[in-house]
Amino acid sequence: MSFSFYIYTILIMGVALVTSSVALVVWLMTRRRDAIISAIGFLAYMLDLSVIFFDEYNRMKYDYAVSFEMPLQHPGTRCLLGIVIIGCLFAWTILRLRDKLTIKRLAIVLVPLAIVQFLLVPRPSLASTMQQYLFWLSRDLCNIACLGYVYWRYRHMTNKAERLDLERSKTFFKIACVLAVLVIVEDTYMILLCRPDMSNPLVGTFLWYLSERNISENVLMIVAAAQLFKQFAHMLRIYAKHPRADEDVATERRDSQEDLASRIVIFSDRNSLSNREQEVLSLVLRGLDAQNIASELVISPGTVKAHLHRIYVKSNVKTRDELIEAFWRS
């Protein structure tokens, strides 16, 4: 049984590490702040899991028991990693909403969280089941707060393009909301309600290992990783076809928060492009010529050229290269 949980933990750590690595590659290519924040956040989550993994190994090696009434192992490290994870989540949320990310905004969230975490962390001189619960609940509620902020901002958005951009992530948002609630439910049950029958070694051992993890939180992390991979795939494809040769453009775009699809929506809204013109623009950015665009959209090459001409006029450019440059500079 312990071997199965170890394999499970290693797989979850692997997902977090791979996601962090991919996000780092995207950051090196694009200098997007959301990418480097994602890389740091997933790396911190992987390190948090690794602390659990090695603690469990030591417990099995030296055969000592553990319960939620005991102090938390490595309290300082666990607090710091938790604050980094929540900080990255909040920062990524701000960038995804295209709000301005500042040190002051981060401090407003992280300073109170840090105080609460260090006050509640179960230490050798102060530990109880309720304190364990409140310590983890403070982190869980931060997930809910981020999702609540996204919903509030969406309801108050006046920019049509930004609303359309967020609506593309509606499914992910709903799944994240359900999983965030399940994280709290699972912690509540495992810490406050679950009292395993220790006379049954099989059940006791299973619940002991299960209590060290929050399966709902792990699934939430995997869902977030899948969402990021979907977002990064668009960027990697477009950069492969249109690598930026001039450093000034790369520097100008270091604060970009949108993936390709959302940038197309915003660019089209700004230049009053029709739905069909937006489709043509998307295919131009993928590197297709007029003939291939015609085949993709099942229209004639002449119609494609007419759409391109209108796009050029609306975007105030004269050629395909100027259009691509204007798009990435916008």
Short mmCIF file of C-alpha atoms in Angstrom, two decimals:
data_model
loop_
_atom_site.label_atom_id
_atom_site.label_comp_id
_atom_site.label_asym_id
_atom_site.label_seq_id
_atom_site.Cartn_x
_atom_site.Cartn_y
_atom_site.Cartn_z
CA MET A 1 0.00 0.00 0.00
CA SER A 2 2.78 2.44 0.93
CA PHE A 3 4.47 1.72 -2.40
CA SER A 4 1.30 2.69 -4.29
CA PHE A 5 1.08 6.01 -2.46
CA TYR A 6 4.76 6.67 -3.11
CA ILE A 7 4.27 6.06 -6.84
CA TYR A 8 1.22 8.30 -6.80
CA THR A 9 3.18 11.09 -5.10
CA ILE A 10 6.09 10.76 -7.52
CA LEU A 11 3.69 11.02 -10.49
CA ILE A 12 2.05 14.16 -9.07
CA MET A 13 5.50 15.64 -8.40
CA GLY A 14 6.44 14.79 -11.99
CA VAL A 15 3.41 16.63 -13.38
CA ALA A 16 4.29 19.71 -11.33
CA LEU A 17 7.95 19.59 -12.37
CA VAL A 18 7.19 19.13 -16.08
CA THR A 19 4.67 21.98 -16.00
CA SER A 20 7.20 24.22 -14.27
CA SER A 21 9.84 23.32 -16.87
CA VAL A 22 7.55 24.03 -19.83
CA ALA A 23 6.48 27.34 -18.28
CA LEU A 24 10.14 28.27 -17.84
CA VAL A 25 10.84 27.51 -21.51
CA VAL A 26 7.89 29.70 -22.55
CA TRP A 27 9.21 32.49 -20.35
CA LEU A 28 12.68 32.23 -21.89
CA MET A 29 11.10 32.53 -25.36
CA THR A 30 8.54 35.24 -24.65
CA ARG A 31 9.47 36.90 -21.33
CA ARG A 32 5.80 36.66 -20.32
CA ARG A 33 5.38 37.27 -16.62
CA ASP A 34 2.52 34.80 -16.30
CA ALA A 35 4.85 32.07 -17.58
CA ILE A 36 7.61 32.69 -15.03
CA ILE A 37 5.03 32.98 -12.24
CA SER A 38 3.55 29.63 -13.31
CA ALA A 39 7.03 28.09 -13.33
CA ILE A 40 7.74 29.28 -9.78
CA GLY A 41 4.31 28.23 -8.50
CA PHE A 42 4.46 24.68 -9.86
CA LEU A 43 8.05 24.28 -8.67
CA ALA A 44 7.01 25.33 -5.16
CA TYR A 45 4.13 22.84 -5.27
CA MET A 46 6.54 20.08 -6.31
CA LEU A 47 8.86 20.96 -3.42
CA ASP A 48 5.92 20.95 -1.00
CA LEU A 49 5.04 17.43 -2.14
CA SER A 50 8.66 16.34 -1.85
CA VAL A 51 8.69 17.35 1.84
CA ILE A 52 5.69 15.06 2.42
CA PHE A 53 7.34 12.28 0.44
CA PHE A 54 10.61 12.28 2.37
CA ASP A 55 8.86 12.67 5.73
CA GLU A 56 6.81 9.57 4.99
CA TYR A 57 9.95 7.70 4.03
CA ASN A 58 11.57 8.59 7.36
CA ARG A 59 8.47 7.57 9.30
CA MET A 60 8.47 4.16 7.69
CA LYS A 61 12.22 3.81 8.18
CA TYR A 62 12.15 4.67 11.87
CA ASP A 63 8.60 3.43 12.48
CA TYR A 64 7.10 6.32 14.43
CA ALA A 65 3.44 7.33 14.42
CA VAL A 66 1.90 10.61 13.36
CA SER A 67 -1.42 12.34 13.99
CA PHE A 68 -2.99 15.76 13.46
CA GLU A 69 -2.46 16.53 17.14
CA MET A 70 1.30 16.46 16.60
CA PRO A 71 3.43 19.41 15.38
CA LEU A 72 3.86 19.93 11.66
CA GLN A 73 7.16 18.65 10.32
CA HIS A 74 9.35 21.47 8.89
CA PRO A 75 6.86 24.23 9.82
CA GLY A 76 8.95 27.10 8.46
CA THR A 77 9.52 25.40 5.10
CA ARG A 78 5.87 24.39 4.74
CA CYS A 79 4.71 27.93 5.58
CA LEU A 80 7.12 29.51 3.11
CA LEU A 81 6.21 27.14 0.29
CA GLY A 82 2.50 27.66 0.94
CA ILE A 83 2.90 31.43 0.79
CA VAL A 84 4.88 31.17 -2.47
CA ILE A 85 2.20 28.92 -4.02
CA ILE A 86 -0.66 31.24 -3.02
CA GLY A 87 1.35 34.29 -4.09
CA CYS A 88 1.93 32.82 -7.54
CA LEU A 89 -1.74 31.84 -7.82
CA PHE A 90 -2.85 35.37 -6.94
CA ALA A 91 -0.29 36.99 -9.27
CA TRP A 92 -1.29 34.69 -12.15
CA THR A 93 -4.96 35.53 -11.52
CA ILE A 94 -4.23 39.26 -11.67
CA LEU A 95 -2.34 38.89 -14.95
CA ARG A 96 -5.02 36.64 -16.45
CA LEU A 97 -7.57 39.37 -15.74
CA ARG A 98 -5.20 41.91 -17.31
CA ASP A 99 -5.12 43.94 -14.11
CA LYS A 100 -1.96 45.72 -13.05
CA LEU A 101 0.32 43.54 -10.94
CA THR A 102 2.23 45.52 -8.33
CA ILE A 103 4.22 44.75 -5.20
CA LYS A 104 1.61 46.61 -3.17
CA ARG A 105 -1.23 44.42 -4.45
CA LEU A 106 0.74 41.27 -3.70
CA ALA A 107 1.61 42.53 -0.22
CA ILE A 108 -2.04 43.23 0.60
CA VAL A 109 -2.76 39.53 0.12
CA LEU A 110 0.48 37.85 1.18
CA VAL A 111 1.33 39.77 4.35
CA PRO A 112 -1.94 38.86 6.15
CA LEU A 113 -1.64 35.28 4.86
CA ALA A 114 1.95 35.02 6.10
CA ILE A 115 0.94 36.31 9.54
CA VAL A 116 -1.96 33.84 9.78
CA GLN A 117 0.15 30.93 8.56
CA PHE A 118 3.00 31.54 11.01
CA LEU A 119 0.56 32.07 13.88
CA LEU A 120 -1.40 28.90 13.16
CA VAL A 121 1.39 26.55 12.11
CA PRO A 122 1.43 23.61 14.57
CA ARG A 123 4.76 23.89 16.40
CA PRO A 124 6.18 21.68 19.17
CA SER A 125 5.01 24.18 21.80
CA LEU A 126 1.58 24.70 20.24
CA ALA A 127 -0.22 21.97 18.31
CA SER A 128 -3.77 20.61 18.12
CA THR A 129 -6.16 19.10 15.62
CA MET A 130 -8.12 22.34 15.31
CA GLN A 131 -4.92 24.30 14.76
CA GLN A 132 -3.92 21.89 12.00
CA TYR A 133 -7.33 22.37 10.42
CA LEU A 134 -7.24 26.17 10.58
CA PHE A 135 -3.70 26.21 9.21
CA TRP A 136 -4.67 24.28 6.08
CA LEU A 137 -8.06 25.99 5.82
CA SER A 138 -6.35 29.39 5.50
CA ARG A 139 -4.59 28.12 2.37
CA ASP A 140 -7.75 26.49 1.03
CA LEU A 141 -9.75 29.69 1.42
CA CYS A 142 -7.17 31.56 -0.67
CA ASN A 143 -8.09 29.32 -3.62
CA ILE A 144 -11.75 30.21 -3.12
CA ALA A 145 -10.86 33.91 -2.82
CA CYS A 146 -8.98 33.89 -6.15
CA LEU A 147 -11.89 32.20 -7.93
CA GLY A 148 -14.35 34.60 -6.30
CA TYR A 149 -12.29 37.57 -7.47
CA VAL A 150 -12.26 36.23 -11.04
CA TYR A 151 -16.06 35.90 -10.98
CA TRP A 152 -16.49 39.40 -9.52
CA ARG A 153 -14.20 40.96 -12.12
CA TYR A 154 -15.97 39.11 -14.93
CA ARG A 155 -19.35 40.41 -13.79
CA HIS A 156 -18.04 43.98 -13.80
CA MET A 157 -16.10 43.89 -17.08
CA THR A 158 -17.22 46.37 -19.72
CA ASN A 159 -14.73 45.40 -22.43
CA LYS A 160 -16.37 42.89 -24.75
CA ALA A 161 -13.07 41.36 -25.89
CA GLU A 162 -11.92 40.74 -22.33
CA ARG A 163 -15.25 39.12 -21.46
CA LEU A 164 -14.99 36.87 -24.53
CA ASP A 165 -11.46 35.97 -23.54
CA LEU A 166 -12.53 34.90 -20.05
CA GLU A 167 -15.54 33.01 -21.39
CA ARG A 168 -13.16 30.71 -23.24
CA SER A 169 -12.00 29.48 -19.82
CA LYS A 170 -15.52 28.97 -18.45
CA THR A 171 -15.23 25.18 -18.31
CA PHE A 172 -11.91 25.35 -16.49
CA PHE A 173 -13.35 27.89 -14.05
CA LYS A 174 -16.33 25.68 -13.20
CA ILE A 175 -14.13 22.63 -12.66
CA ALA A 176 -11.74 24.67 -10.51
CA CYS A 177 -14.64 25.93 -8.36
CA VAL A 178 -15.89 22.39 -7.72
CA LEU A 179 -12.42 21.10 -6.89
CA ALA A 180 -11.64 24.07 -4.61
CA VAL A 181 -14.75 23.27 -2.57
CA LEU A 182 -13.83 19.57 -2.50
CA VAL A 183 -10.37 20.49 -1.16
CA ILE A 184 -12.02 22.08 1.89
CA VAL A 185 -14.46 19.18 2.27
CA GLU A 186 -11.63 16.65 2.13
CA ASP A 187 -9.52 18.53 4.67
CA THR A 188 -12.51 18.91 6.99
CA TYR A 189 -13.27 15.21 6.90
CA MET A 190 -9.70 13.93 7.16
CA ILE A 191 -8.62 16.31 9.95
CA LEU A 192 -11.75 16.84 12.04
CA LEU A 193 -14.08 13.92 11.38
CA CYS A 194 -12.09 10.87 10.34
CA ARG A 195 -11.14 8.66 13.28
CA PRO A 196 -9.78 5.41 11.82
CA ASP A 197 -9.97 2.16 13.72
CA MET A 198 -6.30 1.61 14.53
CA SER A 199 -7.05 -2.00 15.48
CA ASN A 200 -7.43 -2.62 11.75
CA PRO A 201 -3.90 -2.14 10.34
CA LEU A 202 -5.07 -2.09 6.71
CA VAL A 203 -7.64 0.67 7.21
CA GLY A 204 -5.42 2.59 9.60
CA THR A 205 -2.44 2.55 7.25
CA PHE A 206 -4.55 3.53 4.24
CA LEU A 207 -6.12 6.52 6.02
CA TRP A 208 -2.74 7.52 7.43
CA TYR A 209 -1.25 7.84 3.95
CA LEU A 210 -4.43 9.39 2.56
CA SER A 211 -4.47 12.05 5.27
CA GLU A 212 -1.01 13.22 4.19
CA ARG A 213 -2.42 14.17 0.78
CA ASN A 214 -5.37 16.11 -0.49
CA ILE A 215 -6.47 14.24 -3.59
CA SER A 216 -8.81 17.05 -4.65
CA GLU A 217 -5.94 19.53 -4.45
CA ASN A 218 -3.74 17.24 -6.55
CA VAL A 219 -6.48 16.95 -9.19
CA LEU A 220 -6.91 20.74 -9.15
CA MET A 221 -3.18 21.10 -9.80
CA ILE A 222 -3.39 18.66 -12.73
CA VAL A 223 -6.37 20.51 -14.22
CA ALA A 224 -4.49 23.83 -13.90
CA ALA A 225 -1.46 22.23 -15.56
CA ALA A 226 -3.62 21.01 -18.47
CA GLN A 227 -5.07 24.50 -18.88
CA LEU A 228 -1.58 26.00 -18.98
CA PHE A 229 -0.36 23.43 -21.51
CA LYS A 230 -3.31 24.34 -23.74
CA GLN A 231 -2.42 28.01 -23.47
CA PHE A 232 1.30 27.48 -23.99
CA ALA A 233 0.74 25.27 -27.06
CA HIS A 234 -0.70 28.23 -28.97
CA MET A 235 2.27 30.43 -28.11
CA LEU A 236 4.91 27.85 -28.92
CA ARG A 237 3.37 27.19 -32.34
CA ILE A 238 3.20 30.85 -33.29
CA TYR A 239 6.72 31.56 -32.06
CA ALA A 240 8.02 28.60 -34.04
CA LYS A 241 6.56 30.13 -37.20
CA HIS A 242 7.32 33.77 -36.41
CA PRO A 243 10.36 33.93 -34.10
CA ARG A 244 11.18 37.44 -32.96
CA ALA A 245 14.51 38.54 -34.33
CA ASP A 246 14.55 41.99 -32.82
CA GLU A 247 15.14 42.32 -29.11
CA ASP A 248 13.18 45.56 -28.82
CA VAL A 249 9.92 43.78 -29.66
CA ALA A 250 10.71 40.99 -27.20
CA THR A 251 11.37 43.62 -24.52
CA GLU A 252 8.20 45.51 -25.35
CA ARG A 253 6.18 42.30 -24.95
CA ARG A 254 7.61 41.21 -21.63
CA ASP A 255 4.42 42.21 -19.82
CA SER A 256 1.99 40.52 -22.24
CA GLN A 257 -0.56 38.38 -20.45
CA GLU A 258 -2.66 37.03 -23.29
CA ASP A 259 -2.24 33.86 -25.25
CA LEU A 260 -2.59 33.94 -29.01
CA ALA A 261 -6.34 33.36 -29.12
CA SER A 262 -7.12 36.18 -26.69
CA ARG A 263 -4.69 38.51 -28.45
CA ILE A 264 -6.51 37.85 -31.73
CA VAL A 265 -9.84 38.68 -30.08
CA ILE A 266 -8.48 41.94 -28.65
CA PHE A 267 -6.66 42.92 -31.86
CA SER A 268 -9.82 42.23 -33.88
CA ASP A 269 -11.97 44.23 -31.48
CA ARG A 270 -9.55 47.16 -31.60
CA ASN A 271 -9.52 47.20 -35.42
CA SER A 272 -13.20 46.31 -35.93
CA LEU A 273 -12.48 43.06 -37.77
CA SER A 274 -15.43 40.83 -38.66
CA ASN A 275 -15.64 37.21 -37.52
CA ARG A 276 -14.46 35.99 -40.93
CA GLU A 277 -11.59 38.50 -40.97
CA GLN A 278 -10.63 37.31 -37.50
CA GLU A 279 -10.47 33.73 -38.82
CA VAL A 280 -8.30 34.86 -41.74
CA LEU A 281 -6.01 36.76 -39.35
CA SER A 282 -5.65 33.65 -37.19
CA LEU A 283 -4.56 31.58 -40.19
CA VAL A 284 -2.16 34.29 -41.36
CA LEU A 285 -0.51 34.16 -37.95
CA ARG A 286 -0.20 30.41 -38.33
CA GLY A 287 1.85 31.02 -41.49
CA LEU A 288 -0.67 29.92 -44.13
CA ASP A 289 -0.69 31.55 -47.55
CA ALA A 290 -3.83 32.66 -49.43
CA GLN A 291 -4.32 29.29 -51.14
CA ASN A 292 -4.06 27.31 -47.91
CA ILE A 293 -6.30 29.78 -46.09
CA ALA A 294 -8.87 29.31 -48.86
CA SER A 295 -8.68 25.54 -48.45
CA GLU A 296 -8.96 25.80 -44.66
CA LEU A 297 -12.03 28.06 -44.78
CA VAL A 298 -13.52 26.47 -47.94
CA ILE A 299 -13.65 29.76 -49.84
CA SER A 300 -11.95 31.00 -53.00
CA PRO A 301 -8.44 32.52 -53.00
CA GLY A 302 -9.96 35.72 -54.38
CA THR A 303 -12.26 35.99 -51.38
CA VAL A 304 -9.28 35.47 -49.07
CA LYS A 305 -7.40 38.30 -50.80
CA ALA A 306 -10.43 40.53 -50.41
CA HIS A 307 -10.57 39.77 -46.68
CA LEU A 308 -6.83 40.39 -46.37
CA HIS A 309 -7.17 43.74 -48.13
CA ARG A 310 -9.88 44.83 -45.68
CA ILE A 311 -7.76 43.65 -42.75
CA TYR A 312 -4.80 45.66 -44.05
CA VAL A 313 -6.95 48.78 -44.39
CA LYS A 314 -8.51 48.44 -40.95
CA SER A 315 -5.13 47.70 -39.35
CA ASN A 316 -3.41 50.53 -41.25
CA VAL A 317 -0.78 48.24 -42.83
CA LYS A 318 0.14 47.38 -46.42
CA THR A 319 1.65 43.89 -46.35
CA ARG A 320 1.41 40.55 -44.57
CA ASP A 321 4.71 41.15 -42.74
CA GLU A 322 3.54 44.56 -41.55
CA LEU A 323 0.30 42.96 -40.32
CA ILE A 324 2.21 40.34 -38.31
CA GLU A 325 4.49 43.03 -36.91
CA ALA A 326 1.53 45.24 -36.00
CA PHE A 327 -0.19 42.31 -34.30
CA TRP A 328 2.81 41.45 -32.10
CA ARG A 329 3.55 45.08 -31.32
CA SER A 330 -0.06 45.85 -30.29
#
